[in-house]
CSV table of C-alpha atoms in Angstrom, one decimal:
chain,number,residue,atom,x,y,z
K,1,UNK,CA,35.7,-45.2,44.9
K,2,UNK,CA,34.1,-44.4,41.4
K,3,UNK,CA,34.6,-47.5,38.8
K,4,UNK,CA,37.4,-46.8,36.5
K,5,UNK,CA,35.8,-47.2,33.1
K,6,UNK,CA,38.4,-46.6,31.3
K,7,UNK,CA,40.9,-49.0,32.3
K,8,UNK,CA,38.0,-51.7,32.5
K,9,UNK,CA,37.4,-50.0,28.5
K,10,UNK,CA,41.1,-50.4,28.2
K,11,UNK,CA,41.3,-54.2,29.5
K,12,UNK,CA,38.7,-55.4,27.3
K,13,UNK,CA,39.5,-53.7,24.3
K,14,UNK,CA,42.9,-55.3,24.3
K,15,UNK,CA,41.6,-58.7,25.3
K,16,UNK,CA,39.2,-58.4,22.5
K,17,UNK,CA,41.8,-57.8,20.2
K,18,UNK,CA,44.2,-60.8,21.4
K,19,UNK,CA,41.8,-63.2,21.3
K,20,UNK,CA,40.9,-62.3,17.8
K,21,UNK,CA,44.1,-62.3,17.3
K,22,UNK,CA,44.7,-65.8,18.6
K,23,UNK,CA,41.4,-66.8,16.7
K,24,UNK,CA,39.7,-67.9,19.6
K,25,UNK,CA,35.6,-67.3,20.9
K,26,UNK,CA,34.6,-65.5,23.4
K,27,UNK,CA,33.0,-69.2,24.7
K,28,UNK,CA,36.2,-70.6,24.4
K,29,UNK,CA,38.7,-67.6,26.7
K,30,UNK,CA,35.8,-67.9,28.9
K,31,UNK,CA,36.2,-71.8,29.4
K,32,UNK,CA,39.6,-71.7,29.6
K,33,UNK,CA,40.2,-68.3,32.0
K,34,UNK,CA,36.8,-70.0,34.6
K,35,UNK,CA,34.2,-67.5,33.5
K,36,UNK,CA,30.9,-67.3,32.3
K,37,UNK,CA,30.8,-66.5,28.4
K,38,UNK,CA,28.8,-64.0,29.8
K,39,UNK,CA,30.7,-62.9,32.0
K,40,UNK,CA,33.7,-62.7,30.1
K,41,UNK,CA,31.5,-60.5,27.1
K,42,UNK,CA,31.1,-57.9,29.7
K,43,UNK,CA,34.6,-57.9,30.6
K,44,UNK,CA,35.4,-57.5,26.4
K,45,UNK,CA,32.7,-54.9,26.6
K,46,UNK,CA,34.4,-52.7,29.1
K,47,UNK,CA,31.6,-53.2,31.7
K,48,UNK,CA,33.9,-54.6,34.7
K,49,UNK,CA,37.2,-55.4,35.8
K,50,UNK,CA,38.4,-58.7,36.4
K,51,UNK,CA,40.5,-59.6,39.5
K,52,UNK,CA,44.0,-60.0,39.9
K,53,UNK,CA,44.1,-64.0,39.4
K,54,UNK,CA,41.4,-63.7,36.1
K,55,UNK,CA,44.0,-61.1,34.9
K,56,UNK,CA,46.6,-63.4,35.5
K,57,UNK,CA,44.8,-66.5,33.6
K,58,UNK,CA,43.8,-63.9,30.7
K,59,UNK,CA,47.4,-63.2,30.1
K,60,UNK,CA,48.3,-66.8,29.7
K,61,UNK,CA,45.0,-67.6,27.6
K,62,UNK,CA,45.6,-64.5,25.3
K,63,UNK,CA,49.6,-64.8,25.3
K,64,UNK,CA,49.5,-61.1,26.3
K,65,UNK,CA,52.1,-59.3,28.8
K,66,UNK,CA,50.3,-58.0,31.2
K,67,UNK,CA,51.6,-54.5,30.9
K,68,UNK,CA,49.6,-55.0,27.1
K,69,UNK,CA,46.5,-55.8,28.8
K,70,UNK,CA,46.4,-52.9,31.1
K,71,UNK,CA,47.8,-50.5,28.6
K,72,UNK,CA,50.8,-49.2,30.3
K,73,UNK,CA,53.1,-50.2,27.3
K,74,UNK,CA,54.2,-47.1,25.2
K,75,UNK,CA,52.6,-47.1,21.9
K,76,UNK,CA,55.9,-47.5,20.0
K,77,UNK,CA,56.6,-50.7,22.2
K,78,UNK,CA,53.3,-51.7,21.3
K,79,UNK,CA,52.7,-55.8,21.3
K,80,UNK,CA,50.7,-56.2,18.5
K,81,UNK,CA,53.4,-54.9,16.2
K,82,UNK,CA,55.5,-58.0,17.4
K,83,UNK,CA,55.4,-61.3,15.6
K,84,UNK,CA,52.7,-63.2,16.9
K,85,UNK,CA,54.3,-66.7,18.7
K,86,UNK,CA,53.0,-69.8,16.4
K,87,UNK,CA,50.2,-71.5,18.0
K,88,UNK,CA,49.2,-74.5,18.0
K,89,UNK,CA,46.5,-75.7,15.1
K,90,UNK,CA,42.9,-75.6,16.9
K,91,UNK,CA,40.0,-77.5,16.1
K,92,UNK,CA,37.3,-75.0,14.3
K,93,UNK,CA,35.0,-72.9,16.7
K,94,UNK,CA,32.2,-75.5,15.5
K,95,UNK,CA,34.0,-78.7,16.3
K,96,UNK,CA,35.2,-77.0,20.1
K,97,UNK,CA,31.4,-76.1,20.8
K,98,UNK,CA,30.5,-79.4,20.0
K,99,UNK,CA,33.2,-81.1,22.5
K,100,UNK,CA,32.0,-78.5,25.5
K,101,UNK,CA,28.5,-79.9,24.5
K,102,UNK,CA,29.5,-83.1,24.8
K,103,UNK,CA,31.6,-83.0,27.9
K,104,UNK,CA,28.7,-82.4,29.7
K,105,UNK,CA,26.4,-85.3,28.2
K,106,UNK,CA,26.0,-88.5,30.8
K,107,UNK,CA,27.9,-91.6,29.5
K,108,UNK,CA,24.9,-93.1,27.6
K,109,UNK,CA,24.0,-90.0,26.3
K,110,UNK,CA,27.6,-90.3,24.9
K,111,UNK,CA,27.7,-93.0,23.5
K,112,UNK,CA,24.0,-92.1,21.7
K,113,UNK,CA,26.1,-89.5,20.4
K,114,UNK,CA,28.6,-91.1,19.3
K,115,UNK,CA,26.4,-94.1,17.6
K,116,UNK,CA,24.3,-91.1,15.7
K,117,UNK,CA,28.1,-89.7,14.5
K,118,UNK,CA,29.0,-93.1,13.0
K,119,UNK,CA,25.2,-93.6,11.6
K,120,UNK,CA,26.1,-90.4,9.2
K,121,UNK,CA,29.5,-90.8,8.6
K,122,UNK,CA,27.6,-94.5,7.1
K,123,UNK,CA,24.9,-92.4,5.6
K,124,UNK,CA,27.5,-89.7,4.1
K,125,UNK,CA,29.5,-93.2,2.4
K,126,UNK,CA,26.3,-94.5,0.7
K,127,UNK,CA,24.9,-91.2,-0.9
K,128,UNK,CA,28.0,-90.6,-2.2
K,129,UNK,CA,28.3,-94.1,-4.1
K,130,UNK,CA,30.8,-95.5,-1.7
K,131,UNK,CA,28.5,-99.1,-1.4
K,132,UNK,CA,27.5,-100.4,1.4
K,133,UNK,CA,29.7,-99.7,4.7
K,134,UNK,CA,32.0,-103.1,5.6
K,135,UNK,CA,30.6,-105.1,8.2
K,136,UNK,CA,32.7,-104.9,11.4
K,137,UNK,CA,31.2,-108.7,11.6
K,138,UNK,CA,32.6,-111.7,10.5
């Protein structure tokens, strides 16, 4: 059986556009569907299909019925002329990269991290004439 491009085409053109929609990354559907970003860029691009339970889990990521996805809704139907449901307020791409980054760090490499954070948050206080940071000491 030949590869049907254009329902692969058809998938990742709508995915692409609920996920913009939803303001999400491609990193951060892909994290939460259980792909690859790679992966999941391909599926965007058209280039494969996913199966059955990724559809299922792209549906619930995206908030997009599945008959959307697949493009067997009627143009006049058509989901994206709906109200979009409020979601809730995300972190910034930058700020979500940074916690996948971290997540993976070991616990002293953690805490590093977390010791530089608090060293420029310090730094930030004192360039901008705040004085010198309180002591946590008494």
């Amino acid at each position: 059986m030949a590869f049907p491009r254009g329902l692969a085409t058809t998938i990742g053109t709508a995915a692409r556009a609920a996920r913009v929609r939803a303001n999400l990354t491609q990193e951060d559907v892909a994290e939460r569907v259980g792909l690859a970003t790679e992966v999941y860029g391909r599926l965007e691009r058209g280039g494969m299909l996913p199966s059955v339970p990724t559809l299922r889990k792209l549906c619930e990521t995206l908030s997009i019925p599945s008959d959307v996805l697949l493009g067997l809704t009627p143009a006049q139907e058509n989901f994206w002329a709906k109200e979009a449901p409020p979601r809730p307020v995300e972190e910034p791409a930058e700020i979500r990269r940074l916690v996948r980054t971290a997540k993976k760090l070991e616990p002293a490499e953690f805490r590093l991290l977390g010791l530089m954070a608090t060293g420029l948050l310090r730094l930030r206080q004192m360039r901008h004439g705040r004085g010198q940071p309180q002591s946590t000491t008494s």
